[in-house]
Amino acid sequence: MASAGRLQRLSTLRGILKEFGSVNASQNEATQFLMNKYKTHKVTDGKYCRQTAAATHDANTLYCLLRCTREYTELCDEHLSNEGTTVQAASRVGLKLPLLYQDEADGGGEAK
């Protein structure tokens, strides 16, 4: 039976691979690098290794970074795409912007 630490590491690995997207794993250099690192730091349940704990911490940090970056991008896309112009914002709340001043000398009036 797998230990809780091993299950947590596998869960983190799955999360990172999910955040990398649906790119073919054999063609993605980042995925290959990550899988090699996970295989390098593989230890038995009875052995405690400081490097493995550091690698697990690094993996958790990477997963958090990838997830938060994706969520931030989604929020920006959702909220910034609806900004629009000042005229649209004013009309959205029931206001109209005043017309801009045009000088009569610019061709609006007759010269005497």
PDB file of N, CA and C in Angstrom:
ATOM      1  N   MET A   1       0.843  -1.177   0.000  1.00  0.00           N
ATOM      2  CA  MET A   1       0.000   0.000   0.000  1.00  0.00           C
ATOM      3  C   MET A   1       0.891   1.244   0.000  1.00  0.00           C
ATOM      4  N   ALA A   2       0.487   2.243  -0.732  1.00  0.00           N
ATOM      5  CA  ALA A   2       1.280   3.467  -0.876  1.00  0.00           C
ATOM      6  C   ALA A   2       1.123   4.355   0.353  1.00  0.00           C
ATOM      7  N   SER A   3       2.211   5.015   0.702  1.00  0.00           N
ATOM      8  CA  SER A   3       2.164   5.917   1.854  1.00  0.00           C
ATOM      9  C   SER A   3       1.483   7.225   1.461  1.00  0.00           C
ATOM     10  N   ALA A   4       1.132   7.999   2.479  1.00  0.00           N
ATOM     11  CA  ALA A   4       0.458   9.279   2.229  1.00  0.00           C
ATOM     12  C   ALA A   4       1.373  10.246   1.487  1.00  0.00           C
ATOM     13  N   GLY A   5       2.675  10.221   1.816  1.00  0.00           N
ATOM     14  CA  GLY A   5       3.625  11.103   1.133  1.00  0.00           C
ATOM     15  C   GLY A   5       3.740  10.787  -0.344  1.00  0.00           C
ATOM     16  N   ARG A   6       3.750   9.493  -0.656  1.00  0.00           N
ATOM     17  CA  ARG A   6       3.842   9.092  -2.070  1.00  0.00           C
ATOM     18  C   ARG A   6       2.583   9.511  -2.829  1.00  0.00           C
ATOM     19  N   LEU A   7       1.431   9.335  -2.206  1.00  0.00           N
ATOM     20  CA  LEU A   7       0.184   9.744  -2.857  1.00  0.00           C
ATOM     21  C   LEU A   7       0.149  11.252  -3.081  1.00  0.00           C
ATOM     22  N   GLN A   8       0.678  12.001  -2.120  1.00  0.00           N
ATOM     23  CA  GLN A   8       0.716  13.455  -2.266  1.00  0.00           C
ATOM     24  C   GLN A   8       1.638  13.854  -3.415  1.00  0.00           C
ATOM     25  N   ARG A   9       2.792  13.181  -3.518  1.00  0.00           N
ATOM     26  CA  ARG A   9       3.719  13.482  -4.613  1.00  0.00           C
ATOM     27  C   ARG A   9       3.097  13.160  -5.964  1.00  0.00           C
ATOM     28  N   LEU A  10       2.386  12.036  -6.049  1.00  0.00           N
ATOM     29  CA  LEU A  10       1.730  11.677  -7.308  1.00  0.00           C
ATOM     30  C   LEU A  10       0.617  12.661  -7.652  1.00  0.00           C
ATOM     31  N   SER A  11      -0.103  13.109  -6.630  1.00  0.00           N
ATOM     32  CA  SER A  11      -1.157  14.096  -6.848  1.00  0.00           C
ATOM     33  C   SER A  11      -0.574  15.404  -7.372  1.00  0.00           C
ATOM     34  N   THR A  12       0.558  15.806  -6.807  1.00  0.00           N
ATOM     35  CA  THR A  12       1.231  17.023  -7.271  1.00  0.00           C
ATOM     36  C   THR A  12       1.699  16.856  -8.708  1.00  0.00           C
ATOM     37  N   LEU A  13       2.267  15.700  -9.028  1.00  0.00           N
ATOM     38  CA  LEU A  13       2.723  15.433 -10.395  1.00  0.00           C
ATOM     39  C   LEU A  13       1.561  15.490 -11.375  1.00  0.00           C
ATOM     40  N   ARG A  14       0.451  14.876 -11.022  1.00  0.00           N
ATOM     41  CA  ARG A  14      -0.729  14.914 -11.901  1.00  0.00           C
ATOM     42  C   ARG A  14      -1.221  16.347 -12.098  1.00  0.00           C
ATOM     43  N   GLY A  15      -1.213  17.132 -11.031  1.00  0.00           N
ATOM     44  CA  GLY A  15      -1.646  18.526 -11.133  1.00  0.00           C
ATOM     45  C   GLY A  15      -0.751  19.337 -12.047  1.00  0.00           C
ATOM     46  N   ILE A  16       0.565  19.135 -11.931  1.00  0.00           N
ATOM     47  CA  ILE A  16       1.500  19.862 -12.792  1.00  0.00           C
ATOM     48  C   ILE A  16       1.294  19.469 -14.243  1.00  0.00           C
ATOM     49  N   LEU A  17       1.163  18.170 -14.500  1.00  0.00           N
ATOM     50  CA  LEU A  17       0.949  17.714 -15.879  1.00  0.00           C
ATOM     51  C   LEU A  17      -0.360  18.256 -16.442  1.00  0.00           C
ATOM     52  N   LYS A  18      -1.366  18.361 -15.601  1.00  0.00           N
ATOM     53  CA  LYS A  18      -2.647  18.931 -16.037  1.00  0.00           C
ATOM     54  C   LYS A  18      -2.486  20.405 -16.397  1.00  0.00           C
ATOM     55  N   GLU A  19      -1.711  21.143 -15.603  1.00  0.00           N
ATOM     56  CA  GLU A  19      -1.504  22.565 -15.872  1.00  0.00           C
ATOM     57  C   GLU A  19      -0.666  22.795 -17.124  1.00  0.00           C
ATOM     58  N   PHE A  20       0.211  21.840 -17.460  1.00  0.00           N
ATOM     59  CA  PHE A  20       0.993  21.970 -18.688  1.00  0.00           C
ATOM     60  C   PHE A  20       0.089  21.935 -19.909  1.00  0.00           C
ATOM     61  N   GLY A  21      -1.074  21.342 -19.784  1.00  0.00           N
ATOM     62  CA  GLY A  21      -2.022  21.322 -20.890  1.00  0.00           C
ATOM     63  C   GLY A  21      -2.035  19.990 -21.599  1.00  0.00           C
ATOM     64  N   SER A  22      -2.728  19.995 -22.713  1.00  0.00           N
ATOM     65  CA  SER A  22      -2.932  18.757 -23.457  1.00  0.00           C
ATOM     66  C   SER A  22      -1.854  18.523 -24.505  1.00  0.00           C
ATOM     67  N   VAL A  23      -0.692  19.111 -24.320  1.00  0.00           N
ATOM     68  CA  VAL A  23       0.418  18.902 -25.238  1.00  0.00           C
ATOM     69  C   VAL A  23       0.902  17.466 -25.090  1.00  0.00           C
ATOM     70  N   ASN A  24       1.254  16.864 -26.194  1.00  0.00           N
ATOM     71  CA  ASN A  24       1.740  15.494 -26.171  1.00  0.00           C
ATOM     72  C   ASN A  24       2.967  15.407 -25.265  1.00  0.00           C
ATOM     73  N   ALA A  25       2.911  14.539 -24.270  1.00  0.00           N
ATOM     74  CA  ALA A  25       3.971  14.465 -23.264  1.00  0.00           C
ATOM     75  C   ALA A  25       5.323  14.094 -23.867  1.00  0.00           C
ATOM     76  N   SER A  26       5.329  13.302 -24.912  1.00  0.00           N
ATOM     77  CA  SER A  26       6.613  12.888 -25.487  1.00  0.00           C
ATOM     78  C   SER A  26       7.280  14.027 -26.249  1.00  0.00           C
ATOM     79  N   GLN A  27       6.531  15.052 -26.634  1.00  0.00           N
ATOM     80  CA  GLN A  27       7.086  16.165 -27.394  1.00  0.00           C
ATOM     81  C   GLN A  27       7.365  17.388 -26.524  1.00  0.00           C
ATOM     82  N   ASN A  28       6.911  17.375 -25.303  1.00  0.00           N
ATOM     83  CA  ASN A  28       7.066  18.523 -24.416  1.00  0.00           C
ATOM     84  C   ASN A  28       8.325  18.347 -23.569  1.00  0.00           C
ATOM     85  N   GLU A  29       9.304  19.227 -23.739  1.00  0.00           N
ATOM     86  CA  GLU A  29      10.564  19.120 -23.004  1.00  0.00           C
ATOM     87  C   GLU A  29      10.367  19.310 -21.505  1.00  0.00           C
ATOM     88  N   ALA A  30       9.455  20.188 -21.128  1.00  0.00           N
ATOM     89  CA  ALA A  30       9.207  20.422 -19.702  1.00  0.00           C
ATOM     90  C   ALA A  30       8.647  19.165 -19.044  1.00  0.00           C
ATOM     91  N   THR A  31       7.768  18.473 -19.731  1.00  0.00           N
ATOM     92  CA  THR A  31       7.196  17.249 -19.188  1.00  0.00           C
ATOM     93  C   THR A  31       8.264  16.171 -19.050  1.00  0.00           C
ATOM     94  N   GLN A  32       9.109  16.040 -20.055  1.00  0.00           N
ATOM     95  CA  GLN A  32      10.187  15.048 -19.991  1.00  0.00           C
ATOM     96  C   GLN A  32      11.141  15.357 -18.834  1.00  0.00           C
ATOM     97  N   PHE A  33      11.498  16.623 -18.664  1.00  0.00           N
ATOM     98  CA  PHE A  33      12.382  17.029 -17.565  1.00  0.00           C
ATOM     99  C   PHE A  33      11.755  16.691 -16.219  1.00  0.00           C
ATOM    100  N   LEU A  34      10.472  17.002 -16.078  1.00  0.00           N
ATOM    101  CA  LEU A  34       9.770  16.755 -14.820  1.00  0.00           C
ATOM    102  C   LEU A  34       9.710  15.266 -14.508  1.00  0.00           C
ATOM    103  N   MET A  35       9.397  14.450 -15.497  1.00  0.00           N
ATOM    104  CA  MET A  35       9.320  13.006 -15.276  1.00  0.00           C
ATOM    105  C   MET A  35      10.691  12.439 -14.894  1.00  0.00           C
ATOM    106  N   ASN A  36      11.753  12.931 -15.530  1.00  0.00           N
ATOM    107  CA  ASN A  36      13.104  12.474 -15.170  1.00  0.00           C
ATOM    108  C   ASN A  36      13.448  12.842 -13.733  1.00  0.00           C
ATOM    109  N   LYS A  37      13.066  14.045 -13.298  1.00  0.00           N
ATOM    110  CA  LYS A  37      13.331  14.466 -11.917  1.00  0.00           C
ATOM    111  C   LYS A  37      12.560  13.598 -10.926  1.00  0.00           C
ATOM    112  N   TYR A  38      11.302  13.288 -11.252  1.00  0.00           N
ATOM    113  CA  TYR A  38      10.515  12.447 -10.354  1.00  0.00           C
ATOM    114  C   TYR A  38      11.123  11.051 -10.248  1.00  0.00           C
ATOM    115  N   LYS A  39      11.618  10.517 -11.360  1.00  0.00           N
ATOM    116  CA  LYS A  39      12.241   9.190 -11.330  1.00  0.00           C
ATOM    117  C   LYS A  39      13.566   9.223 -10.578  1.00  0.00           C
ATOM    118  N   THR A  40      14.298  10.320 -10.674  1.00  0.00           N
ATOM    119  CA  THR A  40      15.586  10.449  -9.990  1.00  0.00           C
ATOM    120  C   THR A  40      15.413  10.470  -8.476  1.00  0.00           C
ATOM    121  N   HIS A  41      14.384  11.139  -7.983  1.00  0.00           N
ATOM    122  CA  HIS A  41      14.182  11.307  -6.541  1.00  0.00           C
ATOM    123  C   HIS A  41      13.231  10.271  -5.954  1.00  0.00           C
ATOM    124  N   LYS A  42      13.063   9.168  -6.638  1.00  0.00           N
ATOM    125  CA  LYS A  42      12.175   8.116  -6.162  1.00  0.00           C
ATOM    126  C   LYS A  42      12.892   7.326  -5.061  1.00  0.00           C
ATOM    127  N   VAL A  43      12.274   7.218  -3.901  1.00  0.00           N
ATOM    128  CA  VAL A  43      12.861   6.458  -2.786  1.00  0.00           C
ATOM    129  C   VAL A  43      11.803   5.518  -2.225  1.00  0.00           C
ATOM    130  N   THR A  44      12.241   4.579  -1.421  1.00  0.00           N
ATOM    131  CA  THR A  44      11.300   3.660  -0.792  1.00  0.00           C
ATOM    132  C   THR A  44      10.579   4.367   0.349  1.00  0.00           C
ATOM    133  N   ASP A  45       9.505   3.753   0.816  1.00  0.00           N
ATOM    134  CA  ASP A  45       8.710   4.356   1.886  1.00  0.00           C
ATOM    135  C   ASP A  45       9.484   4.451   3.198  1.00  0.00           C
ATOM    136  N   GLY A  46      10.407   3.523   3.448  1.00  0.00           N
ATOM    137  CA  GLY A  46      11.123   3.502   4.711  1.00  0.00           C
ATOM    138  C   GLY A  46      12.322   4.421   4.758  1.00  0.00           C
ATOM    139  N   LYS A  47      12.708   4.998   3.659  1.00  0.00           N
ATOM    140  CA  LYS A  47      13.917   5.816   3.600  1.00  0.00           C
ATOM    141  C   LYS A  47      13.528   7.291   3.551  1.00  0.00           C
ATOM    142  N   TYR A  48      14.149   8.090   4.408  1.00  0.00           N
ATOM    143  CA  TYR A  48      13.903   9.527   4.388  1.00  0.00           C
ATOM    144  C   TYR A  48      15.112  10.203   3.778  1.00  0.00           C
ATOM    145  N   CYS A  49      14.850  11.071   2.829  1.00  0.00           N
ATOM    146  CA  CYS A  49      15.938  11.754   2.133  1.00  0.00           C
ATOM    147  C   CYS A  49      15.614  13.242   2.079  1.00  0.00           C
ATOM    148  N   ARG A  50      16.545  14.067   2.509  1.00  0.00           N
ATOM    149  CA  ARG A  50      16.329  15.515   2.520  1.00  0.00           C
ATOM    150  C   ARG A  50      16.123  16.044   1.100  1.00  0.00           C
ATOM    151  N   GLN A  51      16.854  15.497   0.136  1.00  0.00           N
ATOM    152  CA  GLN A  51      16.710  15.952  -1.246  1.00  0.00           C
ATOM    153  C   GLN A  51      15.315  15.662  -1.780  1.00  0.00           C
ATOM    154  N   THR A  52      14.752  14.544  -1.387  1.00  0.00           N
ATOM    155  CA  THR A  52      13.402  14.214  -1.826  1.00  0.00           C
ATOM    156  C   THR A  52      12.398  15.197  -1.242  1.00  0.00           C
ATOM    157  N   ALA A  53      12.577  15.556   0.027  1.00  0.00           N
ATOM    158  CA  ALA A  53      11.676  16.538   0.640  1.00  0.00           C
ATOM    159  C   ALA A  53      11.809  17.890  -0.057  1.00  0.00           C
ATOM    160  N   ALA A  54      13.025  18.264  -0.407  1.00  0.00           N
ATOM    161  CA  ALA A  54      13.232  19.533  -1.116  1.00  0.00           C
ATOM    162  C   ALA A  54      12.621  19.474  -2.506  1.00  0.00           C
ATOM    163  N   ALA A  55      12.761  18.342  -3.173  1.00  0.00           N
ATOM    164  CA  ALA A  55      12.180  18.190  -4.508  1.00  0.00           C
ATOM    165  C   ALA A  55      10.657  18.226  -4.438  1.00  0.00           C
ATOM    166  N   THR A  56      10.088  17.622  -3.402  1.00  0.00           N
ATOM    167  CA  THR A  56       8.633  17.664  -3.221  1.00  0.00           C
ATOM    168  C   THR A  56       8.166  19.091  -2.990  1.00  0.00           C
ATOM    169  N   HIS A  57       8.898  19.833  -2.185  1.00  0.00           N
ATOM    170  CA  HIS A  57       8.556  21.234  -1.939  1.00  0.00           C
ATOM    171  C   HIS A  57       8.639  22.045  -3.238  1.00  0.00           C
ATOM    172  N   ASP A  58       9.690  21.818  -4.020  1.00  0.00           N
ATOM    173  CA  ASP A  58       9.832  22.520  -5.302  1.00  0.00           C
ATOM    174  C   ASP A  58       8.679  22.181  -6.245  1.00  0.00           C
ATOM    175  N   ALA A  59       8.277  20.914  -6.263  1.00  0.00           N
ATOM    176  CA  ALA A  59       7.172  20.494  -7.125  1.00  0.00           C
ATOM    177  C   ALA A  59       5.867  21.149  -6.686  1.00  0.00           C
ATOM    178  N   ASN A  60       5.631  21.194  -5.373  1.00  0.00           N
ATOM    179  CA  ASN A  60       4.419  21.853  -4.873  1.00  0.00           C
ATOM    180  C   ASN A  60       4.415  23.337  -5.216  1.00  0.00           C
ATOM    181  N   THR A  61       5.577  23.968  -5.126  1.00  0.00           N
ATOM    182  CA  THR A  61       5.688  25.387  -5.462  1.00  0.00           C
ATOM    183  C   THR A  61       5.427  25.622  -6.941  1.00  0.00           C
ATOM    184  N   LEU A  62       5.978  24.760  -7.790  1.00  0.00           N
ATOM    185  CA  LEU A  62       5.748  24.871  -9.232  1.00  0.00           C
ATOM    186  C   LEU A  62       4.275  24.693  -9.561  1.00  0.00           C
ATOM    187  N   TYR A  63       3.638  23.705  -8.949  1.00  0.00           N
ATOM    188  CA  TYR A  63       2.218  23.462  -9.188  1.00  0.00           C
ATOM    189  C   TYR A  63       1.387  24.673  -8.767  1.00  0.00           C
ATOM    190  N   CYS A  64       1.700  25.248  -7.624  1.00  0.00           N
ATOM    191  CA  CYS A  64       0.982  26.433  -7.149  1.00  0.00           C
ATOM    192  C   CYS A  64       1.166  27.597  -8.119  1.00  0.00           C
ATOM    193  N   LEU A  65       2.392  27.794  -8.603  1.00  0.00           N
ATOM    194  CA  LEU A  65       2.671  28.863  -9.558  1.00  0.00           C
ATOM    195  C   LEU A  65       1.882  28.674 -10.848  1.00  0.00           C
ATOM    196  N   LEU A  66       1.891  27.478 -11.397  1.00  0.00           N
ATOM    197  CA  LEU A  66       1.178  27.213 -12.651  1.00  0.00           C
ATOM    198  C   LEU A  66      -0.326  27.405 -12.487  1.00  0.00           C
ATOM    199  N   ARG A  67      -0.880  26.885 -11.384  1.00  0.00           N
ATOM    200  CA  ARG A  67      -2.321  26.999 -11.146  1.00  0.00           C
ATOM    201  C   ARG A  67      -2.738  28.461 -10.966  1.00  0.00           C
ATOM    202  N   CYS A  68      -1.981  29.209 -10.170  1.00  0.00           N
ATOM    203  CA  CYS A  68      -2.320  30.610  -9.912  1.00  0.00           C
ATOM    204  C   CYS A  68      -2.163  31.467 -11.164  1.00  0.00           C
ATOM    205  N   THR A  69      -1.171  31.170 -11.982  1.00  0.00           N
ATOM    206  CA  THR A  69      -0.994  31.906 -13.235  1.00  0.00           C
ATOM    207  C   THR A  69      -2.169  31.669 -14.168  1.00  0.00           C
ATOM    208  N   ARG A  70      -2.621  30.407 -14.262  1.00  0.00           N
ATOM    209  CA  ARG A  70      -3.778  30.093 -15.110  1.00  0.00           C
ATOM    210  C   ARG A  70      -5.028  30.800 -14.596  1.00  0.00           C
ATOM    211  N   GLU A  71      -5.260  30.759 -13.288  1.00  0.00           N
ATOM    212  CA  GLU A  71      -6.440  31.408 -12.719  1.00  0.00           C
ATOM    213  C   GLU A  71      -6.386  32.921 -12.917  1.00  0.00           C
ATOM    214  N   TYR A  72      -5.211  33.514 -12.772  1.00  0.00           N
ATOM    215  CA  TYR A  72      -5.045  34.954 -12.982  1.00  0.00           C
ATOM    216  C   TYR A  72      -5.356  35.324 -14.432  1.00  0.00           C
ATOM    217  N   THR A  73      -4.868  34.533 -15.370  1.00  0.00           N
ATOM    218  CA  THR A  73      -5.133  34.793 -16.786  1.00  0.00           C
ATOM    219  C   THR A  73      -6.620  34.685 -17.085  1.00  0.00           C
ATOM    220  N   GLU A  74      -7.282  33.680 -16.519  1.00  0.00           N
ATOM    221  CA  GLU A  74      -8.721  33.529 -16.722  1.00  0.00           C
ATOM    222  C   GLU A  74      -9.484  34.728 -16.168  1.00  0.00           C
ATOM    223  N   LEU A  75      -9.109  35.194 -14.978  1.00  0.00           N
ATOM    224  CA  LEU A  75      -9.779  36.352 -14.382  1.00  0.00           C
ATOM    225  C   LEU A  75      -9.558  37.616 -15.209  1.00  0.00           C
ATOM    226  N   CYS A  76      -8.333  37.810 -15.690  1.00  0.00           N
ATOM    227  CA  CYS A  76      -8.045  38.983 -16.527  1.00  0.00           C
ATOM    228  C   CYS A  76      -8.849  38.935 -17.815  1.00  0.00           C
ATOM    229  N   ASP A  77      -8.912  37.770 -18.441  1.00  0.00           N
ATOM    230  CA  ASP A  77      -9.678  37.640 -19.678  1.00  0.00           C
ATOM    231  C   ASP A  77     -11.156  37.918 -19.442  1.00  0.00           C
ATOM    232  N   GLU A  78     -11.665  37.455 -18.306  1.00  0.00           N
ATOM    233  CA  GLU A  78     -13.085  37.623 -18.006  1.00  0.00           C
ATOM    234  C   GLU A  78     -13.442  39.075 -17.696  1.00  0.00           C
ATOM    235  N   HIS A  79     -12.626  39.740 -16.904  1.00  0.00           N
ATOM    236  CA  HIS A  79     -12.995  41.066 -16.425  1.00  0.00           C
ATOM    237  C   HIS A  79     -12.459  42.208 -17.276  1.00  0.00           C
ATOM    238  N   LEU A  80     -11.304  42.062 -17.877  1.00  0.00           N
ATOM    239  CA  LEU A  80     -10.742  43.150 -18.664  1.00  0.00           C
ATOM    240  C   LEU A  80     -11.356  43.240 -20.053  1.00  0.00           C
ATOM    241  N   SER A  81     -11.933  42.157 -20.539  1.00  0.00           N
ATOM    242  CA  SER A  81     -12.531  42.198 -21.868  1.00  0.00           C
ATOM    243  C   SER A  81     -13.826  43.007 -21.875  1.00  0.00           C
ATOM    244  N   ASN A  82     -14.411  43.258 -20.722  1.00  0.00           N
ATOM    245  CA  ASN A  82     -15.681  43.980 -20.635  1.00  0.00           C
ATOM    246  C   ASN A  82     -15.511  45.457 -20.317  1.00  0.00           C
ATOM    247  N   GLU A  83     -14.290  45.981 -20.368  1.00  0.00           N
ATOM    248  CA  GLU A  83     -14.086  47.379 -20.003  1.00  0.00           C
ATOM    249  C   GLU A  83     -14.771  48.317 -20.980  1.00  0.00           C
ATOM    250  N   GLY A  84     -14.517  48.200 -22.253  1.00  0.00           N
ATOM    251  CA  GLY A  84     -15.155  49.051 -23.243  1.00  0.00           C
ATOM    252  C   GLY A  84     -14.679  50.487 -23.171  1.00  0.00           C
ATOM    253  N   THR A  85     -15.411  51.356 -23.854  1.00  0.00           N
ATOM    254  CA  THR A  85     -15.051  52.764 -23.904  1.00  0.00           C
ATOM    255  C   THR A  85     -15.781  53.535 -22.813  1.00  0.00           C
ATOM    256  N   THR A  86     -15.418  54.789 -22.669  1.00  0.00           N
ATOM    257  CA  THR A  86     -16.063  55.651 -21.680  1.00  0.00           C
ATOM    258  C   THR A  86     -17.528  55.871 -22.041  1.00  0.00           C
ATOM    259  N   VAL A  87     -17.814  55.999 -23.329  1.00  0.00           N
ATOM    260  CA  VAL A  87     -19.198  56.196 -23.780  1.00  0.00           C
ATOM    261  C   VAL A  87     -20.040  54.976 -23.428  1.00  0.00           C
ATOM    262  N   GLN A  88     -19.501  53.778 -23.640  1.00  0.00           N
ATOM    263  CA  GLN A  88     -20.239  52.562 -23.308  1.00  0.00           C
ATOM    264  C   GLN A  88     -20.466  52.449 -21.803  1.00  0.00           C
ATOM    265  N   ALA A  89     -19.469  52.808 -21.016  1.00  0.00           N
ATOM    266  CA  ALA A  89     -19.619  52.747 -19.562  1.00  0.00           C
ATOM    267  C   ALA A  89     -20.673  53.737 -19.079  1.00  0.00           C
ATOM    268  N   ALA A  90     -20.695  54.931 -19.653  1.00  0.00           N
ATOM    269  CA  ALA A  90     -21.688  55.934 -19.261  1.00  0.00           C
ATOM    270  C   ALA A  90     -23.093  55.485 -19.647  1.00  0.00           C
ATOM    271  N   SER A  91     -23.239  54.940 -20.838  1.00  0.00           N
ATOM    272  CA  SER A  91     -24.569  54.502 -21.271  1.00  0.00           C
ATOM    273  C   SER A  91     -25.036  53.292 -20.473  1.00  0.00           C
ATOM    274  N   ARG A  92     -24.114  52.493 -19.976  1.00  0.00           N
ATOM    275  CA  ARG A  92     -24.462  51.316 -19.180  1.00  0.00           C
ATOM    276  C   ARG A  92     -25.159  51.720 -17.883  1.00  0.00           C
ATOM    277  N   VAL A  93     -24.809  52.883 -17.330  1.00  0.00           N
ATOM    278  CA  VAL A  93     -25.431  53.335 -16.087  1.00  0.00           C
ATOM    279  C   VAL A  93     -26.488  54.407 -16.334  1.00  0.00           C
ATOM    280  N   GLY A  94     -26.837  54.633 -17.596  1.00  0.00           N
ATOM    281  CA  GLY A  94     -27.918  55.557 -17.918  1.00  0.00           C
ATOM    282  C   GLY A  94     -27.506  57.000 -18.081  1.00  0.00           C
ATOM    283  N   LEU A  95     -26.259  57.274 -18.336  1.00  0.00           N
ATOM    284  CA  LEU A  95     -25.783  58.639 -18.514  1.00  0.00           C
ATOM    285  C   LEU A  95     -25.340  58.853 -19.952  1.00  0.00           C
ATOM    286  N   LYS A  96     -25.312  60.127 -20.342  1.00  0.00           N
ATOM    287  CA  LYS A  96     -24.778  60.492 -21.650  1.00  0.00           C
ATOM    288  C   LYS A  96     -23.655  61.485 -21.432  1.00  0.00           C
ATOM    289  N   LEU A  97     -22.594  61.325 -22.178  1.00  0.00           N
ATOM    290  CA  LEU A  97     -21.478  62.260 -22.081  1.00  0.00           C
ATOM    291  C   LEU A  97     -21.823  63.545 -22.815  1.00  0.00           C
ATOM    292  N   PRO A  98     -21.355  64.682 -22.336  1.00  0.00           N
ATOM    293  CA  PRO A  98     -21.616  65.938 -23.039  1.00  0.00           C
ATOM    294  C   PRO A  98     -20.871  65.966 -24.373  1.00  0.00           C
ATOM    295  N   LEU A  99     -21.435  66.716 -25.311  1.00  0.00           N
ATOM    296  CA  LEU A  99     -20.790  66.858 -26.611  1.00  0.00           C
ATOM    297  C   LEU A  99     -19.534  67.697 -26.460  1.00  0.00           C
ATOM    298  N   LEU A 100     -18.554  67.414 -27.278  1.00  0.00           N
ATOM    299  CA  LEU A 100     -17.310  68.169 -27.240  1.00  0.00           C
ATOM    300  C   LEU A 100     -17.514  69.547 -27.846  1.00  0.00           C
ATOM    301  N   TYR A 101     -16.827  70.532 -27.310  1.00  0.00           N
ATOM    302  CA  TYR A 101     -16.918  71.906 -27.793  1.00  0.00           C
ATOM    303  C   TYR A 101     -16.235  72.007 -29.148  1.00  0.00           C
ATOM    304  N   GLN A 102     -16.944  72.639 -30.096  1.00  0.00           N
ATOM    305  CA  GLN A 102     -16.355  72.895 -31.412  1.00  0.00           C
ATOM    306  C   GLN A 102     -16.382  74.395 -31.653  1.00  0.00           C
ATOM    307  N   ASP A 103     -15.240  74.952 -31.941  1.00  0.00           N
ATOM    308  CA  ASP A 103     -15.118  76.381 -32.203  1.00  0.00           C
ATOM    309  C   ASP A 103     -15.735  76.685 -33.564  1.00  0.00           C
ATOM    310  N   GLU A 104     -16.439  77.825 -33.656  1.00  0.00           N
ATOM    311  CA  GLU A 104     -17.070  78.199 -34.924  1.00  0.00           C
ATOM    312  C   GLU A 104     -16.043  78.538 -35.989  1.00  0.00           C
ATOM    313  N   ALA A 105     -14.863  78.934 -35.594  1.00  0.00           N
ATOM    314  CA  ALA A 105     -13.821  79.291 -36.556  1.00  0.00           C
ATOM    315  C   ALA A 105     -13.279  78.058 -37.271  1.00  0.00           C
ATOM    316  N   ASP A 106     -13.567  76.895 -36.768  1.00  0.00           N
ATOM    317  CA  ASP A 106     -13.087  75.670 -37.397  1.00  0.00           C
ATOM    318  C   ASP A 106     -13.944  75.260 -38.588  1.00  0.00           C
ATOM    319  N   GLY A 107     -14.825  76.113 -39.020  1.00  0.00           N
ATOM    320  CA  GLY A 107     -15.662  75.783 -40.167  1.00  0.00           C
ATOM    321  C   GLY A 107     -17.112  75.607 -39.788  1.00  0.00           C
ATOM    322  N   GLY A 108     -17.420  75.786 -38.531  1.00  0.00           N
ATOM    323  CA  GLY A 108     -18.789  75.620 -38.089  1.00  0.00           C
ATOM    324  C   GLY A 108     -19.639  76.849 -38.347  1.00  0.00           C
ATOM    325  N   GLY A 109     -19.036  78.006 -38.465  1.00  0.00           N
ATOM    326  CA  GLY A 109     -19.797  79.237 -38.669  1.00  0.00           C
ATOM    327  C   GLY A 109     -19.281  80.003 -39.869  1.00  0.00           C
ATOM    328  N   GLU A 110     -19.964  81.095 -40.193  1.00  0.00           N
ATOM    329  CA  GLU A 110     -19.553  81.914 -41.337  1.00  0.00           C
ATOM    330  C   GLU A 110     -18.546  82.959 -40.879  1.00  0.00           C
ATOM    331  N   ALA A 111     -17.590  83.238 -41.703  1.00  0.00           N
ATOM    332  CA  ALA A 111     -16.613  84.288 -41.410  1.00  0.00           C
ATOM    333  C   ALA A 111     -17.153  85.609 -41.895  1.00  0.00           C
ATOM    334  N   LYS A 112     -17.103  86.692 -41.090  1.00  0.00           N
ATOM    335  CA  LYS A 112     -17.618  88.000 -41.492  1.00  0.00           C
ATOM    336  C   LYS A 112     -16.516  88.960 -41.680  1.00  0.00           C
TER     337      LYS A 112
END
